[in-house]
Amino acid sequence: MINRTIAPPIVDATDFKLTLKPYEKYTLDNGIEVYSVNAGTQEVMMVEWVFYAGNSYEERNMIASATNNLLKNGTSTKSAFQINEHFEYYGSHFSRACYNETSTLTLHCLDKHIGELLPVVKELVTDATFPQEELDIFKTNMKQRLTVNLKKSEFVANRLIDAYIYGEDHPYGSYSRHEDLDALQREELLAFYKKYYTQGRCIIFTAGKLPADLPRLLNEQFGHLPITRPEPRQVPFHNMEPSPEFGKPLRIINDNEGVQGAIRMGRLFPNRHHPDFMKMQVLNNLFGGFFGSRLMSNIREDKGYTYGIYSYLQNHIQSCALIVSTEAGKDVCEAAVKEIYHEMKTLREEPVEDDELSLVRNYMIGTILSDLDGPFHILARWKNIILNGLDESYFYESIKTIKTVGATELMELANKYYSEKDWYELIVY
C-alpha cells in the first residue's frame, strides 16, 4: 500500500520515456487506407474522412470551402433538416472543415450507433445535391459574417500577413471577398464535389473504443465507391509570390475609432522535412511559444503592453511561416514591435542559460505527454505525421531534439531566422 504521508519524488518531464501507441492499418476493397487507434474505456468513437479537396484544388476562390460546408445540406432523399435530425437522434456530432490541401468530414458517436450513422455519411459523400436555397442562405450568412469581421483589426491583420508571406494568389495567402461569395454557382460546387469527393482521394482515420465489425461496416459503405487512395506527393504545387515589403514597417488604418492595434510579424520558413524544423520548435517556444516565454515575460509581464503575445510555426505541407501575434493599445504598438525585435537580437547574440532551456524542454515534453492522453489525441498526432508524409521516427526524433539541442545551436538558428530585415512587420489599427 502506498504510504501517503511521504511525498512522491519529483520527476522532470524530460525524464519520462514517451512512446507513441502504434496504429492499426487496413485497406478497403477499393484501396482506401484506414488508420485506427483502438483504445479508451468509454464507449465513444470517431471516424474522420480526409479528402484531398482543400482550396489548393479549386479554380476559383471559396469553391472548396463552400462545397465542404454545404455537403451536409441536402441529398436527393433527405433535406438538411432531416440529415441534422438523424445525427442528433443518435446523439452524434458530425462536422466538416476545409483546409489548404485537405477537407475533412468527422463523426463522433457512441460505438453502438455506428451502423446506423455510416449509411448517411455515405449518402453525403455520394449524393449531396447542394440545393440552390441552401447556397443562397450560405452566401447571405457568409457575407454578413465577413462584413462584421472586416471591422476587426485582428481579422484584417491575419488575412494580410498571410497574403504578404505567401502571396495573395497562393492558397495559403488567399482570403474571402464579398465578390467571391456572390460569384459562387451551384454548378461549380457540384463539379468540384464530383471530382474531389465522389471520385476523389481519401484516407480514413478512426479512434476510440472501436467495435469489432468496424472494418466490415466501413468496407460495406465505402469500400466499393469510386474513391481512391492518395498517392504520395500528389498535392498540387503553387508558386509563391511573397510581397517585397519585408523589412519595412507596414501600417494599415482599419478602424479610426478603435483603441487597439493588431500586430502581426512573420516570415517564410521551411516545412517539416527541413533539418531546422525540429530545433526551430524549441527556439520558438523559448521566444514566444508559451506563457513563460521571453515575449510574454517582457511585453506582458514587464512592460504591460498586452494581455498576451505568442509566436508560432504556421505549419503547412508545402511551406511554413514563423509568426508573432498580439494586440496592444494603439499608443504602445510601436513600442511593442521594438521589444519584439529586442528579444530577437538577444537570442542572436546571447546563448540561453541552462535553467531557461530546461524549463522550455519540460514544457514541450509535458505538452507531448498531454497529447498522448486518450485515443483521439493519439490519432491526431498520427494523422499529422501521415498527412505530412512522415513516419514514426519523426516523433522520436522530435523528442530527442527537444532533450539534446544546445544553446549554441539555438543561437545559430536565431541568427539564421531572426534577422529583422527578413520579417514582415504589420500593424492594423
Coordinates of C-alpha atoms in Angstrom, one line a residue, residues 130-138:
F130 CA -26.3 21.4 -53.0
P131 CA -29.9 22.9 -53.1
Q132 CA -29.9 26.5 -54.5
E133 CA -31.8 27.8 -51.5
E134 CA -29.2 26.4 -49.1
L135 CA -26.4 28.0 -51.3
D136 CA -28.3 31.4 -51.2
I137 CA -28.5 31.2 -47.3
F138 CA -24.8 30.3 -47.1

